[in-house]
CSV table of C-alpha atoms and ligand atoms in Angstrom, one decimal:
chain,number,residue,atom,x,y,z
A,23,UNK,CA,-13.1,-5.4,-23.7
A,24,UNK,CA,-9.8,-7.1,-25.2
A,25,UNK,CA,-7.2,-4.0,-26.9
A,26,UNK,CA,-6.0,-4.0,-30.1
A,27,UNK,CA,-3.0,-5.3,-31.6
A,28,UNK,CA,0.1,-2.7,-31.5
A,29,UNK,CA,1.1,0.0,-33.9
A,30,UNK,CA,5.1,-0.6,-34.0
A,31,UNK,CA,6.0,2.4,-35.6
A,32,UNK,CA,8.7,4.6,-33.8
A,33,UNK,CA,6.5,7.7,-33.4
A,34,UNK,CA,3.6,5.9,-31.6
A,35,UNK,CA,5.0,4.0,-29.2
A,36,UNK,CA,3.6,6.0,-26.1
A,37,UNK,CA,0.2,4.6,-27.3
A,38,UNK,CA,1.6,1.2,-26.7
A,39,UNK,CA,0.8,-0.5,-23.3
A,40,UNK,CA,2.6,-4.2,-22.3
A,41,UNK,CA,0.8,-6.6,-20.1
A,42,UNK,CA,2.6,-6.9,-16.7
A,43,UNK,CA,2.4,-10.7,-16.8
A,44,UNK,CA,3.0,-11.6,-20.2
A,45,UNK,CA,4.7,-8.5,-21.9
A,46,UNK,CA,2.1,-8.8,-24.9
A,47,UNK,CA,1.8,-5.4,-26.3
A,48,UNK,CA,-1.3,-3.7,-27.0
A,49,UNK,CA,-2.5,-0.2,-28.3
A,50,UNK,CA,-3.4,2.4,-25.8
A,51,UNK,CA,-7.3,2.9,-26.3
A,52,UNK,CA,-9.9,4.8,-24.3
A,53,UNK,CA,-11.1,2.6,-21.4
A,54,UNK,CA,-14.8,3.9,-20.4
A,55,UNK,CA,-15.5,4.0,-16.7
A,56,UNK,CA,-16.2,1.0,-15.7
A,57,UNK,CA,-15.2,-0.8,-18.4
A,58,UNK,CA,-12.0,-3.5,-18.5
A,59,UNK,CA,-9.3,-3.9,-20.6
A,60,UNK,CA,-7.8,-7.3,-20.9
A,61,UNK,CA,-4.9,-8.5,-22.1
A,62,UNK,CA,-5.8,-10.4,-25.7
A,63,UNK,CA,-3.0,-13.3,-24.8
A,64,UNK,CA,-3.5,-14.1,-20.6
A,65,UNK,CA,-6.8,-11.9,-20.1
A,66,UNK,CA,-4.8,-10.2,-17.3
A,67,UNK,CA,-6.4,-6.7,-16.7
A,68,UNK,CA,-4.6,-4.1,-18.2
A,69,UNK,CA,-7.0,-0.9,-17.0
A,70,UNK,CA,-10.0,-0.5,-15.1
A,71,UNK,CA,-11.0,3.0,-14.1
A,72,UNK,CA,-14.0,3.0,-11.6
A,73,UNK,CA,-15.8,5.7,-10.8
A,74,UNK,CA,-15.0,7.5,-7.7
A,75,UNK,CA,-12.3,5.4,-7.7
A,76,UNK,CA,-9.3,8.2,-6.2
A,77,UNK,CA,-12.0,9.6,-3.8
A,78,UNK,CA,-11.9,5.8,-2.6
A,79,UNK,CA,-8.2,5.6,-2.0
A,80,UNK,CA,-8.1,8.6,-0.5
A,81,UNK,CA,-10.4,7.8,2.0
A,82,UNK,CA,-8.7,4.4,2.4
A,83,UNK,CA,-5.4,6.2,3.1
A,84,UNK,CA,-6.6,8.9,5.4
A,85,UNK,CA,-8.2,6.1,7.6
A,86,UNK,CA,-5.3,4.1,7.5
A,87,UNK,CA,-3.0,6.8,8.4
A,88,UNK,CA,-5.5,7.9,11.4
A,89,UNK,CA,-5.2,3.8,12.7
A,90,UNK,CA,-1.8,3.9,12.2
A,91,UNK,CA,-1.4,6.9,15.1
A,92,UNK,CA,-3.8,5.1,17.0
A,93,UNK,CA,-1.7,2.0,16.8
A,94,UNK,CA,1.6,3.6,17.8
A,95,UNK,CA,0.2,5.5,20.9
A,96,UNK,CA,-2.1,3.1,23.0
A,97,UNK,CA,-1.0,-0.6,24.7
A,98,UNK,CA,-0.6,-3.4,22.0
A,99,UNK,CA,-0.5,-6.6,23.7
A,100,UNK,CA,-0.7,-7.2,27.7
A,101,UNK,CA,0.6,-10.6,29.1
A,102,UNK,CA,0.2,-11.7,32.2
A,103,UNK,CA,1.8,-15.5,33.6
A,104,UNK,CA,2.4,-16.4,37.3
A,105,UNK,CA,1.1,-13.0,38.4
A,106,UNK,CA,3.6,-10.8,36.6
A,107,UNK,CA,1.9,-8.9,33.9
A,108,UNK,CA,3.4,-6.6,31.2
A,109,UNK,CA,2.4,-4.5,28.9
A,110,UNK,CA,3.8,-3.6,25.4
A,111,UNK,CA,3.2,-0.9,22.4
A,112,UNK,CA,4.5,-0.7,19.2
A,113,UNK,CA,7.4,1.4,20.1
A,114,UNK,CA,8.1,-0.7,22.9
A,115,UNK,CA,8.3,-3.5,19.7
A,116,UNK,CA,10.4,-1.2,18.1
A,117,UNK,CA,13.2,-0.3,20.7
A,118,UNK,CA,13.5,-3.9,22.1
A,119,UNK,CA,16.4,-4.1,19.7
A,120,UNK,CA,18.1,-0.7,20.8
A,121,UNK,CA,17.9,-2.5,24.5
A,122,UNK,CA,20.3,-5.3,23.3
A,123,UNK,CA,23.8,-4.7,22.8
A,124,UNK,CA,25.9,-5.0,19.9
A,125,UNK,CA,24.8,-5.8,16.6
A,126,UNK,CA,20.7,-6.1,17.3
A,127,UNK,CA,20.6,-2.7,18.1
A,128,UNK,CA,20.7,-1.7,14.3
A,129,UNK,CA,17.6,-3.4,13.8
A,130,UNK,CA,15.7,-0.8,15.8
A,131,UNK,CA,15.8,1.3,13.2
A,132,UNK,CA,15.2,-1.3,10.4
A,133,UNK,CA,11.9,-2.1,12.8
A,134,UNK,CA,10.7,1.2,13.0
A,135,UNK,CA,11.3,2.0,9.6
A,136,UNK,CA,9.6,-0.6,7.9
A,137,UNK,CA,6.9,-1.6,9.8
A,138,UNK,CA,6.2,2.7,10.5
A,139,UNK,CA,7.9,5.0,8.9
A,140,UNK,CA,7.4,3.7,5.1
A,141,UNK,CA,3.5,2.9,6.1
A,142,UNK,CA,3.2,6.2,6.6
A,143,UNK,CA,5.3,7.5,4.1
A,144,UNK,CA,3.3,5.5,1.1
A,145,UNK,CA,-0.1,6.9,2.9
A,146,UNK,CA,0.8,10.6,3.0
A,147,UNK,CA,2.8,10.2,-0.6
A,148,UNK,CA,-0.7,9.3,-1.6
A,149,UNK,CA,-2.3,11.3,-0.3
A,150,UNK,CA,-1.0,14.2,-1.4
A,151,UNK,CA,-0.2,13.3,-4.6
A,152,UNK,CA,-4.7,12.1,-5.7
A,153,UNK,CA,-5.9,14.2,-2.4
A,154,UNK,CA,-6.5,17.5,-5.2
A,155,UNK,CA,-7.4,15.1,-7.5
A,156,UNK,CA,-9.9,13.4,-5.3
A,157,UNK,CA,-11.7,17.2,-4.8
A,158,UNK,CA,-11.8,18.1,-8.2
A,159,UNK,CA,-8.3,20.4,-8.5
A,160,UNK,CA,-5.3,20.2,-10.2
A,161,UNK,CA,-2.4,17.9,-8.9
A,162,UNK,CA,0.0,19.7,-6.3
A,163,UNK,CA,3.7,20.3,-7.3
A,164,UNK,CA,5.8,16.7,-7.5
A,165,UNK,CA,2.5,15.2,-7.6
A,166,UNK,CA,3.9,12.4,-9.7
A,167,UNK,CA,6.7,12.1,-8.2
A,168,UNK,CA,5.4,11.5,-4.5
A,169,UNK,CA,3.1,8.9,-6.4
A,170,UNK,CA,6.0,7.1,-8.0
A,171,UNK,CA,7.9,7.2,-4.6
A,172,UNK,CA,4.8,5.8,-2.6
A,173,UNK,CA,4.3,2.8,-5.5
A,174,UNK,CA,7.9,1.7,-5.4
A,175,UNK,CA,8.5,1.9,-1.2
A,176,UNK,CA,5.6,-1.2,-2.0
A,177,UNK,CA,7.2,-4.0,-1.4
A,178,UNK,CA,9.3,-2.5,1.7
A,179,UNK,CA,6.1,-1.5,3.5
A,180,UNK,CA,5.9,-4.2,5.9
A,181,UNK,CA,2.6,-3.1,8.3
A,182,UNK,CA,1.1,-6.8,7.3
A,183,UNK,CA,4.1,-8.9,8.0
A,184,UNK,CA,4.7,-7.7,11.6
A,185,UNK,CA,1.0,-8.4,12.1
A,186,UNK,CA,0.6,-12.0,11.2
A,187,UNK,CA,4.6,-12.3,13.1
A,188,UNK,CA,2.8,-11.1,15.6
A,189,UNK,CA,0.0,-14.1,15.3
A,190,UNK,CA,2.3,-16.4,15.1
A,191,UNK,CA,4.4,-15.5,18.4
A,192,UNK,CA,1.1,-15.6,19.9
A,193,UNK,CA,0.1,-19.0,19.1
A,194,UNK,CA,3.5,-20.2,20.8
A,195,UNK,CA,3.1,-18.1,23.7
A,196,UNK,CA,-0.8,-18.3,24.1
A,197,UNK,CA,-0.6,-21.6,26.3
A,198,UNK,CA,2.1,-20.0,28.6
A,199,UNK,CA,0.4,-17.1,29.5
A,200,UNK,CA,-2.7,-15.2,29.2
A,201,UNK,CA,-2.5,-12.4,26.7
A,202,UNK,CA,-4.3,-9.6,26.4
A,203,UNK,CA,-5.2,-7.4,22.8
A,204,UNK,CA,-4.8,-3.5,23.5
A,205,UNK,CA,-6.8,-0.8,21.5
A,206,UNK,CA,-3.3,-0.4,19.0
A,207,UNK,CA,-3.3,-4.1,18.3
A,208,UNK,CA,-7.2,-3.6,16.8
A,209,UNK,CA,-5.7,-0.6,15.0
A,210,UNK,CA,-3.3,-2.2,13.5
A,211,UNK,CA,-5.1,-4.8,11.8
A,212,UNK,CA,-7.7,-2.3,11.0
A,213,UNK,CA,-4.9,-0.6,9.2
A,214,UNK,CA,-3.5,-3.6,7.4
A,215,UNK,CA,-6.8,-4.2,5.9
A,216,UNK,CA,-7.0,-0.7,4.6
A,217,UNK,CA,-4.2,-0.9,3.2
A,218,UNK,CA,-5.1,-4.1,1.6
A,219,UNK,CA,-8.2,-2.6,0.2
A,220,UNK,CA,-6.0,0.4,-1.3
A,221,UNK,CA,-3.9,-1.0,-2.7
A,222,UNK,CA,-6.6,-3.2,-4.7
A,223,UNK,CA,-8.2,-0.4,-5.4
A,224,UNK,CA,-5.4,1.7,-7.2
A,225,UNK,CA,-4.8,0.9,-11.0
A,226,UNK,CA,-1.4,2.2,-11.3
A,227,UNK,CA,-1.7,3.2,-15.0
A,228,UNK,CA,-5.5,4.6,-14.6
A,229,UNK,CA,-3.8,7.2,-12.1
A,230,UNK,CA,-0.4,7.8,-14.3
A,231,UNK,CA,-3.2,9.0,-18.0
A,232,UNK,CA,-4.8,11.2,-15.1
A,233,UNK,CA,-1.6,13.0,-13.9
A,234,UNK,CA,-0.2,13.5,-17.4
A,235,UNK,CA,-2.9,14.9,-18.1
A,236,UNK,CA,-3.4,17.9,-15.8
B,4,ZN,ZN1,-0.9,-10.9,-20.9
């Protein structure tokens, strides 16, 4: 389904909604489940509730969040060349930098937060924030607010770019020595694709008309 054409008047504009590519406005109408809105200029969707559709990302979080312990505690990569073989985890990954002197050692904490910490964070801002929703019950306190934190740490959630960093050191190592995939590095990819798959899932402005309206 294509949305109207706005309503400019000053005392409706909270039934406007603008497409996020285009910036056409529309009026707000009632999308059934199911359903998708499209923008009437670019045809970009503007909503598209699905059934079950918060029960999904919830699921998607919680499974992500369990792989992302998973990934932190057991080996990540072993390497073995000319008999000497080592072993690394995540954290190992992470404190590498704290193990150089002088300026690197910053970048520890960088690391750790933004290939861990903000993961995590998004995951368990989501989680609590549809998790009541997802069971039928009202939103918890700050609901919103732990959404609108977990949608804007986005773009510094960076789970997926230490992975394929990861692929590409090991395509300029893998002739040099023989390497080795521990239980954390299957984790972590299961995790990025989780991820992946929640954040396709999650129409932002679907989730906002449920909130305001508990
Ligand atoms: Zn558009």
């Amino acid at each position: 389904m294509t949305l109207a054409e706005p309503s400019l008047r000053p005392d409706r504009l909270d039934t406007l909604i603008a497409c996020p590519h285009c910036d056409c406005l529309h009026t707000l109408a009632s999308v059934p489940v199911g359903a998708t809105a499209r923008c009437s200029r670019c045809h970009s969707v503007l909503l598209s509730p699905r059934r079950g559709a918060i029960a999904t990302i919830v699921s998607l979080a919680f499974g992500a969040l369990i792989l992302m312990i998973s990934a932190v505690s057991f080996p990540f990569l072993e390497i073995e060349a000319s008999g000497i073989s080592s072993a690394a985890s995540v954290i190992d990954a992470v404190t590498a930098f704290a193990e150089a002197s002088g300026m690197m050692a910053p970048l520890s904490a960088i690391v750790g937060a933004l290939i861990i910490l903000l993961p995590v964070g998004r995951l368990v801002g989501i989680i609590y924030a549809l998790g009541p929703l997802a069971m039928g019950r009202q939103p918890a306190a700050h609901a919103g607010l732990a959404f609108r934190v977990a949608m804007r740490l986005r773009p510094w959630a960076m789970a997926e770019i230490f992975i394929l960093g990861v692929a590409v050191a090991l395509v300029k190592i893998v002739g040099l020595a023989s390497v080795e995939f521990g239980s954390a590095f299957w984790a972590f990819v299961g995790l990025v694709l989780l991820i992946a798959a929640k954040d396709t899932m999650i129409c932002e402005r679907s989730i906002w008309r449920i909130l305001a309206r508990k």
